[in-house]
């Protein structure tokens, strides 16, 4: 054993290797040193454990190269989304268009007028690029934009209802991913939760009976990730607004996803748009920037000037402020909604949601063709299924889609696909591994084919 340990090459043998240095490029040498150390440590460990080892420097160099490649790859990187979920929170929600990304690159690789008024030559307002477009699109009197919609809810409750009661239906006391729960946010904001009605039924008189001198806000929350079905009743935004007006209490609606486009246009059942909610007369509405809006992570707050002024002045607004990357992605995405037809073409979220069946099918057929031409070692079939919108938008609604089913052990294949250089996330249904082609881009088809072949060969060999 001692003999073997002595024969392990020194770190320096590899540190100046041209091949490895060229792999490293202009990244810190530290990473190469770490890759070498890690591989040599593993060899040492194997020797101690009496495992068979190869001390040939060429072999070790290849191992170091593999390790180095892994270290060089950013930990946050691209994946192929073959789940069919268009707004997948774990996979980064909304996709941004090339055009917007190009503009973002130009903006952030130099200085910008982020908070500079070019006319006056002095400090300007950070949010003016979003103010005009959001007012134009929705007719809202005033605008405030923060880090995300969870932050928006916290800010609105803190600014308008600290120390006061907020009336909300028991059917709307939601928890969404990442432990965002209405009762907890309420407590954090200093507002007092006043729940009314029951899980399945809440009537207008429940709200009315709960109103007291200490009522600060009437709150309506979109039940984003579940649906109560059967014997149910809830109060509409219009009714709540009427009640608020009668007692002089502001009404706030957390719309969750918040769409500018009527989802009936993509074959789903009606959900109020942002414009509808404002038209119904709510005082304040908030929603996410990276759900159905298809922009960047943000929480958009719209409504009456009187309330927005209080919200904007609250210190939490500064704490939840967004940066220039978000501001520019939102501005350049929102512009497309001035012409709905363009939004369907140019905002990737809407393009993916409104994709014609034939287009999805064509991608599936092309992938199958690619696989066959390269001798894919397993059976694949084209099947019809449904995709989800995701992002806590429209939980029970489904869009028809086309998938490729790969006839290999699904758990094994799934694991191998996630290990590929560009990891692929598919879905398993009825013990079949499916690739939903709705969320796969044409530009990804050849990588996807390569990955499938590599993964399938590995399974076949095992
Ligand atoms: C998604 C959602 C939120 C949180 O929005 P983020 O932008 O993810 O912070 C809050 N409320 C509802 C109803 C939601 O659906």
CSV table of C-alpha atoms and ligand atoms in Angstrom, one decimal:
chain,number,residue,atom,x,y,z
A,1,UNK,CA,0.0,0.0,0.0
A,2,UNK,CA,2.8,2.4,0.9
A,3,UNK,CA,4.4,1.7,-2.4
A,4,UNK,CA,1.2,2.6,-4.2
A,5,UNK,CA,0.7,5.8,-2.2
A,6,UNK,CA,4.2,6.9,-3.1
A,7,UNK,CA,3.5,6.3,-6.8
A,8,UNK,CA,0.6,8.9,-6.8
A,9,UNK,CA,1.8,11.8,-9.1
A,10,UNK,CA,2.4,15.2,-7.5
A,11,UNK,CA,-0.1,18.0,-7.9
A,12,UNK,CA,2.5,20.0,-10.0
A,13,UNK,CA,2.6,17.3,-12.7
A,14,UNK,CA,-0.9,18.4,-13.7
A,15,UNK,CA,-0.9,22.1,-12.7
A,16,UNK,CA,1.0,23.2,-15.8
A,17,UNK,CA,-0.6,20.8,-18.2
A,18,UNK,CA,-1.5,22.7,-21.3
A,19,UNK,CA,-4.6,20.7,-21.9
A,20,UNK,CA,-6.0,21.3,-18.4
A,21,UNK,CA,-5.0,25.0,-18.6
A,22,UNK,CA,-6.8,25.5,-21.8
A,23,UNK,CA,-9.9,23.8,-20.2
A,24,UNK,CA,-9.5,26.3,-17.3
A,25,UNK,CA,-9.5,29.2,-19.7
A,26,UNK,CA,-9.4,32.5,-17.8
A,27,UNK,CA,-10.9,31.2,-14.6
A,28,UNK,CA,-9.0,31.1,-11.3
A,29,UNK,CA,-6.2,28.6,-11.1
A,30,UNK,CA,-7.6,27.8,-7.7
A,31,UNK,CA,-10.3,25.7,-9.5
A,32,UNK,CA,-7.7,23.6,-11.3
A,33,UNK,CA,-5.8,23.0,-8.1
A,34,UNK,CA,-9.0,21.9,-6.4
A,35,UNK,CA,-9.9,19.5,-9.2
A,36,UNK,CA,-6.4,17.9,-9.0
A,37,UNK,CA,-6.4,17.7,-5.2
A,38,UNK,CA,-9.9,16.2,-5.2
A,39,UNK,CA,-9.0,13.5,-7.7
A,40,UNK,CA,-5.7,12.6,-6.0
A,41,UNK,CA,-7.5,12.5,-2.6
A,42,UNK,CA,-10.0,10.0,-4.1
A,43,UNK,CA,-7.2,7.9,-5.4
A,44,UNK,CA,-5.5,7.9,-2.0
A,45,UNK,CA,-8.8,6.9,-0.4
A,46,UNK,CA,-9.2,4.1,-2.9
A,47,UNK,CA,-5.8,2.8,-2.2
A,48,UNK,CA,-6.4,2.8,1.5
A,49,UNK,CA,-9.7,0.9,1.0
A,50,UNK,CA,-7.8,-1.7,-1.1
A,51,UNK,CA,-9.7,-0.8,-4.3
A,52,UNK,CA,-8.2,-1.5,-7.7
A,53,UNK,CA,-6.8,1.8,-9.1
A,54,UNK,CA,-5.2,3.2,-12.2
A,55,UNK,CA,-2.2,5.5,-11.6
A,56,UNK,CA,-1.5,6.1,-15.3
A,57,UNK,CA,-1.2,10.0,-15.5
A,58,UNK,CA,-3.2,10.1,-18.7
A,59,UNK,CA,-6.1,8.4,-17.0
A,60,UNK,CA,-5.8,10.7,-14.0
A,61,UNK,CA,-5.7,13.7,-16.3
A,62,UNK,CA,-9.0,12.7,-17.8
A,63,UNK,CA,-10.5,12.3,-14.4
A,64,UNK,CA,-9.2,15.8,-13.4
A,65,UNK,CA,-10.6,17.2,-16.6
A,66,UNK,CA,-14.0,15.8,-15.8
A,67,UNK,CA,-13.8,17.2,-12.3
A,68,UNK,CA,-12.7,20.6,-13.6
A,69,UNK,CA,-15.5,20.8,-16.1
A,70,UNK,CA,-18.0,20.3,-13.2
A,71,UNK,CA,-16.3,23.0,-11.1
A,72,UNK,CA,-16.3,25.4,-14.0
A,73,UNK,CA,-20.0,25.1,-14.7
A,74,UNK,CA,-22.0,27.7,-12.8
A,75,UNK,CA,-24.2,26.1,-10.2
A,76,UNK,CA,-27.2,28.0,-11.6
A,77,UNK,CA,-27.5,27.0,-15.2
A,78,UNK,CA,-29.8,26.1,-18.0
A,79,UNK,CA,-32.1,23.0,-18.0
A,80,UNK,CA,-34.6,21.7,-20.5
A,81,UNK,CA,-38.1,21.9,-19.2
A,82,UNK,CA,-40.0,18.9,-20.6
A,83,UNK,CA,-42.6,18.9,-17.9
A,84,UNK,CA,-45.1,21.0,-20.0
A,85,UNK,CA,-45.6,23.3,-17.0
A,86,UNK,CA,-45.2,26.7,-18.6
A,87,UNK,CA,-44.7,28.7,-15.3
A,88,UNK,CA,-42.6,26.2,-13.3
A,89,UNK,CA,-41.6,27.9,-10.1
A,90,UNK,CA,-38.7,25.4,-9.5
A,91,UNK,CA,-37.4,25.9,-13.1
A,92,UNK,CA,-37.4,29.7,-13.0
A,93,UNK,CA,-41.0,30.6,-13.9
A,94,UNK,CA,-41.4,32.9,-16.9
A,95,UNK,CA,-39.0,32.7,-19.9
A,96,UNK,CA,-37.7,36.1,-21.2
A,97,UNK,CA,-37.5,36.7,-24.9
A,98,UNK,CA,-34.2,37.1,-26.8
A,99,UNK,CA,-35.1,40.7,-27.7
A,100,UNK,CA,-35.6,41.7,-24.1
A,101,UNK,CA,-32.5,39.8,-23.0
A,102,UNK,CA,-30.4,41.6,-25.6
A,103,UNK,CA,-31.6,45.0,-24.4
A,104,UNK,CA,-30.9,43.9,-20.8
A,105,UNK,CA,-27.4,43.1,-21.8
A,106,UNK,CA,-26.8,46.5,-23.3
A,107,UNK,CA,-28.3,48.2,-20.2
A,108,UNK,CA,-26.4,46.4,-17.5
A,109,UNK,CA,-23.0,46.2,-19.2
A,110,UNK,CA,-22.7,50.0,-18.8
A,111,UNK,CA,-24.3,52.8,-16.8
A,112,UNK,CA,-27.9,53.8,-17.1
A,113,UNK,CA,-30.3,56.7,-16.1
A,114,UNK,CA,-31.8,54.4,-13.4
A,115,UNK,CA,-32.3,57.2,-10.9
A,116,UNK,CA,-31.2,60.2,-12.9
A,117,UNK,CA,-33.4,62.8,-14.5
A,118,UNK,CA,-31.6,63.8,-17.8
A,119,UNK,CA,-33.7,66.9,-18.3
A,120,UNK,CA,-33.0,68.4,-14.9
A,121,UNK,CA,-29.5,67.0,-14.6
A,122,UNK,CA,-30.2,65.6,-11.1
A,123,UNK,CA,-31.6,62.7,-9.2
A,124,UNK,CA,-34.7,61.2,-10.7
A,125,UNK,CA,-37.3,58.6,-9.9
A,126,UNK,CA,-36.4,54.9,-10.1
A,127,UNK,CA,-39.9,53.6,-11.1
A,128,UNK,CA,-40.9,56.0,-13.8
A,129,UNK,CA,-40.2,53.6,-16.6
A,130,UNK,CA,-42.9,51.3,-15.3
A,131,UNK,CA,-45.4,53.9,-14.1
A,132,UNK,CA,-46.4,55.1,-17.5
A,133,UNK,CA,-46.7,51.7,-19.1
A,134,UNK,CA,-48.7,50.2,-16.2
A,135,UNK,CA,-51.0,53.2,-16.1
A,136,UNK,CA,-51.5,53.0,-19.9
A,137,UNK,CA,-52.3,49.3,-19.8
A,138,UNK,CA,-54.6,49.2,-16.8
A,139,UNK,CA,-56.0,52.7,-16.2
A,140,UNK,CA,-54.7,52.5,-12.6
A,141,UNK,CA,-54.2,55.9,-10.9
A,142,UNK,CA,-50.9,54.9,-9.3
A,143,UNK,CA,-48.3,52.2,-9.3
A,144,UNK,CA,-45.8,50.6,-6.9
A,145,UNK,CA,-43.4,47.7,-7.8
A,146,UNK,CA,-41.5,45.6,-5.3
A,147,UNK,CA,-39.4,42.5,-5.1
A,148,UNK,CA,-42.2,39.9,-5.4
A,149,UNK,CA,-45.9,39.5,-4.8
A,150,UNK,CA,-45.3,38.0,-1.3
A,151,UNK,CA,-43.5,41.3,-0.5
A,152,UNK,CA,-46.3,43.3,-2.1
A,153,UNK,CA,-48.9,41.6,0.2
A,154,UNK,CA,-46.7,42.3,3.3
A,155,UNK,CA,-46.2,45.9,2.2
A,156,UNK,CA,-49.9,46.6,1.5
A,157,UNK,CA,-51.0,45.0,4.8
A,158,UNK,CA,-48.3,46.8,6.8
A,159,UNK,CA,-49.0,50.2,5.2
A,160,UNK,CA,-52.8,50.1,5.3
A,161,UNK,CA,-53.8,47.9,8.2
A,162,UNK,CA,-51.1,47.8,10.9
A,163,UNK,CA,-52.9,47.5,14.2
A,164,UNK,CA,-56.3,47.1,12.5
A,165,UNK,CA,-58.5,44.2,11.5
A,166,UNK,CA,-58.3,42.7,8.0
A,167,UNK,CA,-61.4,40.8,7.0
A,168,UNK,CA,-60.8,37.7,4.9
A,169,UNK,CA,-62.8,34.6,4.0
A,170,UNK,CA,-61.8,31.3,5.6
A,171,UNK,CA,-61.9,29.8,2.0
A,172,UNK,CA,-59.0,32.1,1.0
A,173,UNK,CA,-56.5,31.6,3.9
A,174,UNK,CA,-54.0,30.2,1.5
A,175,UNK,CA,-50.5,28.7,1.8
A,176,UNK,CA,-48.4,28.9,-1.3
A,177,UNK,CA,-45.0,27.3,-1.9
A,178,UNK,CA,-42.1,28.5,0.3
A,179,UNK,CA,-44.2,28.8,3.4
A,180,UNK,CA,-46.1,32.0,2.4
A,181,UNK,CA,-49.3,31.8,4.5
A,182,UNK,CA,-51.8,34.5,4.7
A,183,UNK,CA,-52.2,34.3,8.6
A,184,UNK,CA,-48.4,34.4,9.0
A,185,UNK,CA,-48.0,37.4,6.6
A,186,UNK,CA,-50.8,39.1,8.4
A,187,UNK,CA,-49.1,38.7,11.8
A,188,UNK,CA,-45.8,39.9,10.3
A,189,UNK,CA,-47.4,43.0,9.0
A,190,UNK,CA,-49.0,43.9,12.4
A,191,UNK,CA,-52.5,43.6,11.0
A,192,UNK,CA,-55.1,41.5,12.8
A,193,UNK,CA,-56.6,38.6,10.9
A,194,UNK,CA,-60.4,38.6,11.1
A,195,UNK,CA,-61.6,35.4,9.4
A,196,UNK,CA,-65.2,35.1,8.3
A,197,UNK,CA,-67.4,32.5,6.7
A,198,UNK,CA,-66.4,28.8,6.3
A,199,UNK,CA,-64.0,26.9,4.2
A,200,UNK,CA,-66.6,26.3,1.4
A,201,UNK,CA,-69.0,29.1,1.8
A,202,UNK,CA,-68.6,32.8,2.6
A,203,UNK,CA,-71.5,35.3,2.1
A,204,UNK,CA,-71.5,39.1,1.9
A,205,UNK,CA,-73.3,39.3,5.3
A,206,UNK,CA,-70.3,37.4,6.9
A,207,UNK,CA,-68.1,40.3,5.9
A,208,UNK,CA,-70.6,42.9,6.9
A,209,UNK,CA,-71.2,41.4,10.3
A,210,UNK,CA,-67.5,41.4,11.0
A,211,UNK,CA,-67.0,45.1,10.2
A,212,UNK,CA,-66.2,47.2,13.3
A,213,UNK,CA,-64.6,50.5,14.1
A,214,UNK,CA,-61.2,48.8,14.0
A,215,UNK,CA,-61.6,47.3,10.5
A,216,UNK,CA,-58.7,48.5,8.3
A,217,UNK,CA,-59.1,46.5,5.1
A,218,UNK,CA,-61.3,44.0,3.2
A,219,UNK,CA,-59.0,41.4,1.7
A,220,UNK,CA,-59.7,39.1,-1.2
A,221,UNK,CA,-57.1,36.4,-2.0
A,222,UNK,CA,-56.9,34.4,-5.2
A,223,UNK,CA,-57.0,30.7,-4.3
A,224,UNK,CA,-54.1,30.1,-6.7
A,225,UNK,CA,-53.1,26.5,-6.1
A,226,UNK,CA,-56.4,24.9,-5.2
A,227,UNK,CA,-60.0,25.0,-6.0
A,228,UNK,CA,-63.0,24.4,-3.6
A,229,UNK,CA,-65.6,22.6,-5.5
A,230,UNK,CA,-69.1,21.4,-4.9
A,231,UNK,CA,-71.3,23.2,-2.4
A,232,UNK,CA,-69.6,26.6,-2.5
A,233,UNK,CA,-70.2,30.3,-2.3
A,234,UNK,CA,-67.8,33.2,-2.4
A,235,UNK,CA,-68.3,37.0,-2.6
A,236,UNK,CA,-67.4,38.7,-5.9
A,237,UNK,CA,-65.0,41.6,-6.1
A,238,UNK,CA,-67.9,43.8,-7.1
A,239,UNK,CA,-69.9,43.0,-4.0
A,240,UNK,CA,-66.9,43.5,-1.8
A,241,UNK,CA,-66.2,46.9,-3.4
A,242,UNK,CA,-69.8,47.9,-2.8
A,243,UNK,CA,-69.6,46.9,0.8
A,244,UNK,CA,-66.3,48.7,1.2
A,245,UNK,CA,-67.8,51.9,-0.2
A,246,UNK,CA,-70.8,51.7,2.1
A,247,UNK,CA,-68.6,51.6,5.2
A,248,UNK,CA,-65.6,53.6,3.9
A,249,UNK,CA,-63.2,50.7,4.1
A,250,UNK,CA,-60.6,50.1,1.4
A,251,UNK,CA,-60.7,46.8,-0.6
A,252,UNK,CA,-57.5,45.0,-1.5
A,253,UNK,CA,-57.3,42.0,-3.8
A,254,UNK,CA,-54.2,39.7,-4.0
A,255,UNK,CA,-54.7,38.4,-7.5
A,256,UNK,CA,-51.7,36.0,-7.4
A,257,UNK,CA,-50.8,35.4,-11.0
A,258,UNK,CA,-52.6,38.4,-12.4
A,259,UNK,CA,-53.1,38.4,-16.2
A,260,UNK,CA,-53.5,41.2,-18.6
A,261,UNK,CA,-55.0,38.8,-21.2
A,262,UNK,CA,-58.4,37.0,-20.8
A,263,UNK,CA,-57.4,33.3,-20.5
A,264,UNK,CA,-60.5,32.3,-22.4
A,265,UNK,CA,-58.5,33.2,-25.5
A,266,UNK,CA,-56.3,30.2,-24.9
A,267,UNK,CA,-59.3,27.9,-24.3
A,268,UNK,CA,-59.4,28.1,-20.5
A,269,UNK,CA,-62.3,29.1,-18.3
A,270,UNK,CA,-62.7,32.7,-17.2
A,271,UNK,CA,-60.5,34.3,-14.6
A,272,UNK,CA,-60.7,38.1,-14.0
A,273,UNK,CA,-57.9,40.0,-15.6
A,274,UNK,CA,-56.0,42.8,-13.8
A,275,UNK,CA,-58.1,45.3,-15.8
A,276,UNK,CA,-61.3,43.6,-14.7
A,277,UNK,CA,-60.4,43.8,-11.1
A,278,UNK,CA,-59.5,47.5,-11.3
A,279,UNK,CA,-62.7,48.2,-13.3
A,280,UNK,CA,-64.7,46.4,-10.5
A,281,UNK,CA,-63.4,49.2,-8.3
A,282,UNK,CA,-60.9,47.7,-5.9
A,283,UNK,CA,-58.7,50.2,-4.1
A,284,UNK,CA,-55.5,48.2,-4.4
A,285,UNK,CA,-54.6,45.0,-6.4
A,286,UNK,CA,-51.3,43.2,-6.4
A,287,UNK,CA,-49.9,40.3,-8.5
A,288,UNK,CA,-46.6,38.7,-9.6
A,289,UNK,CA,-44.3,39.9,-12.4
A,290,UNK,CA,-43.1,36.4,-13.4
A,291,UNK,CA,-46.3,34.4,-13.5
A,292,UNK,CA,-48.9,35.1,-16.3
A,293,UNK,CA,-47.3,38.5,-16.9
A,294,UNK,CA,-44.3,36.7,-18.3
A,295,UNK,CA,-41.7,39.2,-17.0
A,296,UNK,CA,-39.2,39.2,-14.1
A,297,UNK,CA,-39.7,38.4,-10.5
A,298,UNK,CA,-41.6,41.3,-9.0
A,299,UNK,CA,-44.7,42.3,-7.1
A,300,UNK,CA,-46.8,44.9,-8.9
A,301,UNK,CA,-49.2,47.0,-6.8
A,302,UNK,CA,-51.8,49.1,-8.6
A,303,UNK,CA,-54.7,51.2,-7.4
A,304,UNK,CA,-56.0,54.5,-6.1
A,305,UNK,CA,-53.6,57.3,-5.6
A,306,UNK,CA,-54.8,57.9,-2.0
A,307,UNK,CA,-53.7,54.4,-0.9
A,308,UNK,CA,-50.7,54.0,-3.2
A,309,UNK,CA,-49.1,57.2,-1.7
A,310,UNK,CA,-49.2,55.6,1.8
A,311,UNK,CA,-47.8,52.4,0.4
A,312,UNK,CA,-45.0,54.0,-1.5
A,313,UNK,CA,-43.9,56.0,1.6
A,314,UNK,CA,-43.7,53.0,3.8
A,315,UNK,CA,-40.1,52.0,4.7
A,316,UNK,CA,-40.7,48.4,3.6
A,317,UNK,CA,-41.1,49.7,0.0
A,318,UNK,CA,-37.4,50.8,0.1
A,319,UNK,CA,-36.4,47.4,1.7
A,320,UNK,CA,-38.3,45.5,-1.1
A,321,UNK,CA,-36.9,47.7,-3.9
A,322,UNK,CA,-36.2,46.1,-7.3
A,323,UNK,CA,-33.1,46.6,-9.4
A,324,UNK,CA,-32.5,47.8,-12.9
A,325,UNK,CA,-32.4,44.3,-14.4
A,326,UNK,CA,-36.0,43.7,-13.2
A,327,UNK,CA,-37.1,47.2,-14.2
A,328,UNK,CA,-35.9,46.8,-17.7
A,329,UNK,CA,-37.2,43.3,-18.2
A,330,UNK,CA,-40.6,44.4,-17.0
A,331,UNK,CA,-40.8,47.6,-19.1
A,332,UNK,CA,-39.7,45.8,-22.3
A,333,UNK,CA,-42.1,42.9,-21.7
A,334,UNK,CA,-45.1,45.1,-20.7
A,335,UNK,CA,-44.9,47.2,-23.9
A,336,UNK,CA,-46.0,44.2,-25.9
A,337,UNK,CA,-49.4,44.1,-24.1
A,338,UNK,CA,-50.3,47.4,-25.8
A,339,UNK,CA,-51.1,45.2,-28.7
A,340,UNK,CA,-52.4,41.8,-27.6
A,341,UNK,CA,-51.5,40.1,-30.8
A,342,UNK,CA,-47.9,41.1,-30.3
A,343,UNK,CA,-48.0,39.8,-26.7
A,344,UNK,CA,-49.0,36.4,-28.0
A,345,UNK,CA,-46.1,36.5,-30.4
A,346,UNK,CA,-43.4,38.1,-28.3
A,347,UNK,CA,-44.0,37.2,-24.7
A,348,UNK,CA,-42.6,33.7,-24.4
A,349,UNK,CA,-45.2,32.7,-21.7
A,350,UNK,CA,-48.1,33.6,-24.0
A,351,UNK,CA,-46.4,32.0,-27.0
A,352,UNK,CA,-46.0,28.8,-25.1
A,353,UNK,CA,-49.5,28.8,-23.7
A,354,UNK,CA,-51.1,29.6,-27.1
A,355,UNK,CA,-49.0,27.2,-29.2
A,356,UNK,CA,-51.1,25.4,-31.8
A,357,UNK,CA,-51.4,21.7,-31.3
A,358,UNK,CA,-49.8,21.0,-34.7
A,359,UNK,CA,-46.7,23.0,-33.7
A,360,UNK,CA,-46.2,20.9,-30.5
A,361,UNK,CA,-46.8,17.7,-32.5
A,362,UNK,CA,-44.3,18.8,-35.1
A,363,UNK,CA,-41.6,19.2,-32.4
A,364,UNK,CA,-42.4,15.7,-31.1
A,365,UNK,CA,-42.2,14.2,-34.5
A,366,UNK,CA,-38.9,15.9,-35.3
A,367,UNK,CA,-37.5,14.6,-32.0
A,368,UNK,CA,-38.6,11.0,-32.8
A,369,UNK,CA,-37.1,11.4,-36.3
A,370,UNK,CA,-33.8,12.5,-34.8
A,371,UNK,CA,-33.8,9.6,-32.4
A,372,UNK,CA,-34.5,7.1,-35.1
A,373,UNK,CA,-31.9,8.4,-37.4
A,374,UNK,CA,-29.3,8.0,-34.6
A,375,UNK,CA,-30.3,4.5,-33.7
A,376,UNK,CA,-32.1,5.2,-30.4
A,377,UNK,CA,-32.0,1.9,-28.5
A,378,UNK,CA,-35.5,1.9,-27.1
A,379,UNK,CA,-39.1,2.3,-28.2
A,380,UNK,CA,-40.6,5.8,-28.3
A,381,UNK,CA,-44.2,6.7,-29.0
A,382,UNK,CA,-46.2,9.9,-29.6
A,383,UNK,CA,-49.0,10.4,-27.2
A,384,UNK,CA,-51.6,13.1,-26.4
A,385,UNK,CA,-51.8,14.5,-22.9
A,386,UNK,CA,-52.4,17.8,-21.1
A,387,UNK,CA,-50.0,20.4,-19.8
A,388,UNK,CA,-50.4,22.8,-16.9
A,389,UNK,CA,-50.1,26.5,-16.8
A,390,UNK,CA,-48.3,26.4,-13.4
A,391,UNK,CA,-47.0,29.2,-11.2
A,392,UNK,CA,-50.1,29.0,-9.0
A,393,UNK,CA,-52.2,30.1,-12.0
A,394,UNK,CA,-55.4,28.2,-12.9
A,395,UNK,CA,-54.7,25.1,-10.8
A,396,UNK,CA,-57.3,22.8,-12.2
A,397,UNK,CA,-57.2,23.8,-15.8
A,398,UNK,CA,-55.3,21.8,-18.5
A,399,UNK,CA,-54.1,22.5,-22.0
A,400,UNK,CA,-54.0,19.7,-24.6
A,401,UNK,CA,-50.5,18.8,-25.7
A,402,UNK,CA,-48.3,16.2,-27.3
A,403,UNK,CA,-45.7,14.1,-25.5
A,404,UNK,CA,-43.1,11.6,-26.3
A,405,UNK,CA,-43.2,8.5,-24.2
A,406,UNK,CA,-39.9,6.6,-23.8
A,407,UNK,CA,-40.3,3.0,-23.1
A,408,UNK,CA,-37.5,2.5,-20.5
A,409,UNK,CA,-37.7,2.1,-16.7
A,410,UNK,CA,-39.1,5.6,-15.9
A,411,UNK,CA,-37.4,6.3,-12.6
A,412,UNK,CA,-34.0,5.3,-14.0
A,413,UNK,CA,-34.4,7.3,-17.1
A,414,UNK,CA,-35.6,10.3,-15.2
A,415,UNK,CA,-32.4,10.1,-13.0
A,416,UNK,CA,-30.1,9.8,-16.0
A,417,UNK,CA,-31.8,12.7,-17.8
A,418,UNK,CA,-31.3,14.9,-14.8
A,419,UNK,CA,-27.5,14.0,-14.9
A,420,UNK,CA,-27.0,15.2,-18.4
A,421,UNK,CA,-24.8,18.2,-19.2
A,422,UNK,CA,-27.9,20.1,-20.0
A,423,UNK,CA,-30.2,18.4,-17.5
A,424,UNK,CA,-33.7,17.4,-18.8
A,425,UNK,CA,-36.7,17.4,-16.5
A,426,UNK,CA,-39.6,15.3,-17.8
A,427,UNK,CA,-42.5,13.8,-16.0
A,428,UNK,CA,-43.6,10.3,-15.1
A,429,UNK,CA,-47.2,9.4,-15.6
A,430,UNK,CA,-48.8,5.9,-15.5
A,431,UNK,CA,-45.3,4.4,-15.1
A,432,UNK,CA,-44.2,6.0,-18.4
A,433,UNK,CA,-41.4,8.7,-18.8
A,434,UNK,CA,-42.9,11.6,-20.8
A,435,UNK,CA,-41.4,14.6,-22.5
A,436,UNK,CA,-44.1,17.2,-22.9
A,437,UNK,CA,-43.1,19.1,-26.0
A,438,UNK,CA,-45.0,22.3,-25.2
A,439,UNK,CA,-42.1,23.7,-23.1
A,440,UNK,CA,-39.3,22.4,-25.3
A,441,UNK,CA,-37.9,24.9,-27.8
A,442,UNK,CA,-37.0,24.0,-31.4
A,443,UNK,CA,-33.4,25.0,-30.6
A,444,UNK,CA,-33.2,22.3,-27.9
A,445,UNK,CA,-34.3,19.4,-30.0
A,446,UNK,CA,-30.8,18.2,-30.9
A,447,UNK,CA,-29.4,18.4,-27.4
A,448,UNK,CA,-32.5,16.6,-26.1
A,449,UNK,CA,-32.0,13.8,-28.6
A,450,UNK,CA,-28.3,13.5,-27.7
A,451,UNK,CA,-29.2,13.4,-24.0
A,452,UNK,CA,-31.8,10.7,-24.5
A,453,UNK,CA,-29.4,8.6,-26.5
A,454,UNK,CA,-26.7,8.9,-23.8
A,455,UNK,CA,-29.1,8.2,-21.0
A,456,UNK,CA,-30.8,5.2,-22.8
A,457,UNK,CA,-27.4,3.6,-23.7
A,458,UNK,CA,-26.3,3.9,-20.1
A,459,UNK,CA,-29.5,2.2,-18.9
A,460,UNK,CA,-29.2,-0.5,-21.5
A,461,UNK,CA,-25.5,-1.2,-20.6
A,462,UNK,CA,-26.2,-1.4,-16.8
B,1,LIG,C1,-47.9,33.4,-6.2
B,1,LIG,C2,-48.7,34.1,-5.2
B,1,LIG,C3,-48.2,35.0,-4.3
B,1,LIG,C4,-46.7,35.2,-4.2
B,1,LIG,O1,-46.2,35.8,-5.3
B,1,LIG,P1,-44.6,35.8,-5.6
B,1,LIG,O2,-44.4,36.7,-6.7
B,1,LIG,O3,-44.2,34.4,-5.9
B,1,LIG,O4,-43.9,36.3,-4.3
B,1,LIG,C5,-49.0,35.6,-3.4
B,1,LIG,N1,-50.3,35.4,-3.4
B,1,LIG,C6,-50.9,34.6,-4.3
B,1,LIG,C7,-52.4,34.4,-4.3
B,1,LIG,C8,-50.1,33.9,-5.3
B,1,LIG,O5,-50.7,33.1,-6.2
